Short mmCIF file of C-alpha atoms in Angstrom, two decimals:
data_model
loop_
_atom_site.label_atom_id
_atom_site.label_comp_id
_atom_site.label_asym_id
_atom_site.label_seq_id
_atom_site.Cartn_x
_atom_site.Cartn_y
_atom_site.Cartn_z
CA MET A 659 3.42 -23.15 -28.99
CA ASP A 660 1.58 -23.96 -25.97
CA ASP A 661 1.81 -21.89 -22.40
CA PHE A 662 4.27 -24.01 -21.34
CA GLU A 663 6.97 -23.78 -24.36
CA THR A 664 6.11 -19.88 -24.30
CA ALA A 665 6.84 -19.66 -20.63
CA ILE A 666 10.33 -21.47 -21.02
CA LEU A 667 11.41 -19.00 -24.05
CA GLU A 668 10.05 -16.05 -22.25
CA LEU A 669 12.57 -16.84 -19.11
CA LEU A 670 15.55 -17.97 -21.34
CA ALA A 671 15.27 -14.53 -23.03
CA ASN A 672 16.64 -13.44 -20.31
CA GLY A 673 19.29 -15.76 -19.84
CA PRO A 674 20.63 -19.46 -19.57
CA SER A 675 18.74 -21.28 -16.59
CA SER A 676 18.98 -24.69 -15.17
CA PHE A 677 16.26 -26.85 -15.06
CA ALA A 678 15.68 -26.74 -11.61
CA ALA A 679 15.15 -22.70 -11.85
CA LEU A 680 12.93 -23.47 -14.76
CA TYR A 681 11.00 -26.03 -13.06
CA GLY A 682 10.72 -24.34 -9.79
CA TYR A 683 9.47 -20.94 -11.79
CA LEU A 684 6.51 -22.64 -13.53
CA ALA A 685 5.53 -24.67 -10.73
CA ARG A 686 5.29 -21.33 -8.48
CA ASN A 687 3.40 -19.69 -11.30
CA SER A 688 0.99 -22.48 -11.70
CA LEU A 689 2.27 -22.59 -15.34
CA ILE A 690 3.11 -26.49 -15.18
CA PHE A 691 1.01 -29.41 -13.62
CA GLN A 692 3.30 -32.22 -14.63
CA ASP A 693 6.23 -33.92 -12.51
CA ALA A 694 9.82 -33.35 -13.44
CA GLY A 695 10.12 -36.36 -15.53
CA ALA A 696 7.53 -35.08 -17.84
CA ALA A 697 8.45 -31.43 -17.94
CA PHE A 698 12.27 -32.70 -18.66
CA ASP A 699 10.62 -34.59 -21.88
CA ARG A 700 9.01 -31.14 -22.69
CA LEU A 701 12.26 -29.50 -22.97
CA LEU A 702 13.83 -32.73 -24.71
CA ASP A 703 11.30 -32.29 -27.32
CA MET A 704 11.80 -28.04 -28.09
CA GLU A 705 15.54 -29.32 -28.35
CA GLN A 706 14.69 -32.01 -31.22
CA ARG A 707 12.51 -28.71 -33.04
CA GLY A 708 15.46 -26.30 -32.17
CA LEU A 709 14.15 -23.98 -29.47
CA VAL A 710 16.24 -24.73 -26.64
CA LEU A 711 20.08 -25.98 -26.27
CA ILE A 712 20.76 -28.23 -23.69
CA ARG A 713 24.34 -28.29 -22.17
CA ALA A 714 25.81 -30.06 -19.11
CA THR A 715 27.95 -29.03 -16.11
CA ASP A 716 30.50 -31.13 -14.63
CA ASP A 717 32.35 -31.63 -11.16
CA HIS A 718 33.98 -28.76 -11.55
CA GLY A 719 31.45 -26.13 -13.27
CA LYS A 720 32.54 -26.34 -16.72
CA LEU A 721 29.66 -26.84 -19.54
CA GLY A 722 29.80 -29.76 -22.33
CA SER A 723 27.92 -31.36 -24.45
CA ALA A 724 24.86 -33.81 -22.65
CA ASN A 725 25.13 -37.10 -23.93
CA ALA A 726 22.52 -39.53 -23.91
CA ALA A 727 23.86 -41.46 -20.58
CA PHE A 728 24.09 -38.18 -18.58
CA ARG A 729 20.65 -37.25 -19.95
CA LYS A 730 19.13 -40.50 -18.34
CA ARG A 731 20.80 -39.98 -15.08
CA ALA A 732 19.73 -36.43 -14.59
CA ARG A 733 15.81 -37.18 -15.42
CA THR A 734 15.86 -39.81 -12.75
CA GLU A 735 17.86 -37.17 -10.36
CA TYR A 736 15.37 -34.36 -11.41
CA GLU A 737 12.27 -36.77 -10.23
CA GLU A 738 13.73 -37.90 -7.20
CA TRP A 739 14.80 -34.43 -5.94
CA LEU A 740 11.95 -31.74 -7.53
CA THR A 741 8.56 -34.12 -7.94
CA LYS A 742 8.50 -34.34 -4.07
CA LEU A 743 8.40 -30.86 -3.41
CA ASP A 744 5.21 -28.97 -3.35
CA THR A 745 4.78 -25.29 -4.76
CA THR A 746 6.19 -23.84 -1.81
CA GLN A 747 9.09 -25.96 -0.93
CA LEU A 748 9.93 -24.72 -4.77
CA THR A 749 10.89 -21.33 -3.79
CA PRO A 750 14.05 -19.36 -5.70
CA GLU A 751 16.43 -20.11 -2.90
CA ALA A 752 15.55 -23.99 -2.77
CA VAL A 753 16.27 -24.31 -6.52
CA ALA A 754 18.83 -21.79 -6.71
CA LEU A 755 21.70 -24.44 -6.64
CA ASP A 756 21.03 -26.99 -9.50
CA GLU A 757 23.48 -29.87 -9.10
CA VAL A 758 22.41 -32.44 -11.27
CA GLY A 759 23.84 -29.61 -14.28
CA LEU A 760 21.87 -29.10 -17.12
CA TRP A 761 21.45 -25.70 -18.35
CA PHE A 762 19.28 -24.34 -21.16
CA ALA A 763 19.61 -21.60 -23.26
CA PRO A 764 17.71 -21.01 -26.52
CA GLY A 765 18.25 -22.92 -29.51
CA PRO A 766 17.78 -21.05 -33.25
CA GLN A 767 14.22 -21.31 -33.64
CA GLY A 768 13.94 -20.23 -30.08
CA GLN A 769 16.24 -17.08 -30.67
CA THR A 770 13.78 -16.14 -33.67
CA LEU A 771 10.73 -16.33 -31.79
CA ILE A 772 12.03 -14.16 -29.20
CA ALA A 773 12.99 -11.82 -31.76
CA SER A 774 9.50 -11.58 -33.17
CA TRP A 775 8.34 -11.04 -29.94
CA HIS A 776 10.18 -7.90 -29.31
CA GLN A 777 10.70 -6.69 -32.88
CA GLY A 778 10.41 -2.79 -32.84
CA GLU A 779 11.36 -2.40 -29.30
CA ALA A 780 14.31 -0.78 -28.01
CA PRO A 781 16.76 -2.66 -26.48
CA ASP A 782 17.45 -1.69 -22.66
CA GLU A 783 20.73 -2.87 -22.52
CA THR A 784 24.35 -2.33 -24.66
CA TRP A 785 26.63 -4.76 -24.88
CA GLU A 786 29.19 -6.66 -27.01
CA LEU A 787 30.80 -9.46 -26.99
CA ASP A 788 34.22 -10.51 -29.13
CA ALA A 789 35.25 -14.02 -29.02
CA THR A 790 38.50 -15.55 -31.15
CA PRO A 791 39.35 -19.34 -30.53
CA GLY A 792 41.40 -18.09 -27.80
CA SER A 793 39.66 -15.17 -25.42
CA ILE A 794 36.15 -13.40 -25.20
CA VAL A 795 36.41 -10.00 -24.74
CA ILE A 796 32.91 -8.39 -23.58
CA ARG A 797 31.79 -5.15 -22.89
CA ALA A 798 29.09 -4.23 -21.03
CA PRO A 799 27.11 -1.72 -18.58
CA THR A 800 27.58 -3.85 -15.44
CA GLU A 801 29.56 -6.85 -14.30
CA ALA A 802 26.18 -8.99 -13.97
CA ILE A 803 25.31 -8.44 -18.02
CA ALA A 804 28.62 -9.16 -19.21
CA MET A 805 28.85 -12.40 -16.66
CA ARG A 806 25.02 -13.22 -18.07
CA GLU A 807 26.22 -12.83 -21.79
CA LEU A 808 29.53 -14.82 -21.28
CA ASN A 809 27.51 -17.63 -19.88
CA ALA A 810 25.25 -17.56 -22.81
CA TRP A 811 27.93 -17.63 -25.09
CA LEU A 812 29.49 -20.89 -23.25
CA LEU A 813 26.03 -22.66 -23.72
CA HIS A 814 26.26 -22.33 -27.17
CA HIS A 815 30.00 -23.15 -27.26
CA PRO A 816 30.10 -26.61 -25.34
CA ASP A 817 33.90 -27.11 -26.95
CA ARG A 818 35.20 -24.01 -24.92
CA THR A 819 35.41 -23.04 -21.07
CA ILE A 820 37.29 -20.34 -19.70
CA ASP A 821 40.67 -20.18 -17.82
CA PRO A 822 39.56 -18.93 -14.47
CA ASP A 823 43.27 -17.60 -13.53
CA SER A 824 42.82 -15.37 -16.74
CA ARG A 825 40.13 -12.76 -16.15
CA THR A 826 41.03 -9.09 -16.37
CA GLU A 827 38.50 -6.43 -16.19
CA LYS A 828 39.02 -2.52 -16.73
CA PRO A 829 36.07 0.20 -16.42
CA LEU A 830 34.74 2.12 -19.64
CA LYS A 831 33.95 5.73 -20.04
CA ASP A 832 32.23 7.14 -23.32
CA VAL A 833 32.82 4.07 -25.43
CA THR A 834 31.24 3.57 -28.46
CA LEU A 835 30.41 -0.01 -29.79
CA ARG A 836 30.29 -1.69 -33.22
CA SER A 837 26.57 -0.99 -33.32
CA ARG A 838 27.18 2.70 -32.88
CA ARG A 839 25.42 2.56 -29.30
CA ALA A 840 27.00 4.61 -26.70
CA LEU A 841 28.07 3.16 -23.35
CA GLU A 842 28.64 5.96 -21.10
CA ASP A 843 29.71 3.80 -18.00
CA GLY A 844 30.66 0.08 -18.02
CA ILE A 845 33.12 -2.68 -17.64
CA GLN A 846 35.47 -4.57 -19.62
CA ILE A 847 36.24 -8.27 -19.00
CA CYS A 848 38.62 -10.50 -20.85
CA VAL A 849 38.97 -14.25 -20.32
CA ALA A 850 40.95 -17.05 -22.00
CA LEU A 851 39.38 -19.94 -23.42
CA GLN A 852 40.32 -23.23 -23.51
CA GLU A 853 38.91 -26.90 -25.05
CA VAL A 854 36.74 -28.98 -23.03
CA GLY A 855 35.81 -32.61 -23.94
CA PRO A 856 32.33 -33.87 -23.72
CA THR A 857 30.66 -34.71 -20.52
CA ASP A 858 30.18 -38.45 -19.28
#
């Protein structure tokens, strides 16, 4: 692995990310000297090796599989948008909204590598997720962590999306998780799941 691939996995270890956000970070920190199309191709190669997962969002923000036609169109649109911007223009605010719609998360091999990097370190967050075919329940210290893990789960399950009207939440106090870790204060979020088809 080179610096590009290591940087990608280090970023994705903190949660899923859009292509625009990944590219902007790499460019701002001088970790990439390629145009957006070349960076896109590197990520496709990482996907083939199991290092990352790639998912697409539709017009309603739902995640699904990214077929060949979608990827080809996305590559062109990213080149037209991002390559023409210089480093000073690739601010976090400028790439916060990725309207093209490709998202990335660690793949199986990427997860293994990330775990090996942090082996022996005590986890700094306590959360758990229970998923059934029809629902997800997440318990976490904060809403932000809960939603991060929900989005990560959805990226790994492109055939499912959430029913936006189904969300319920409640505060947690002095709860012991399955891992036997104590959650002194937190939140429980429940959402219903729906099936979703591939993105065209």
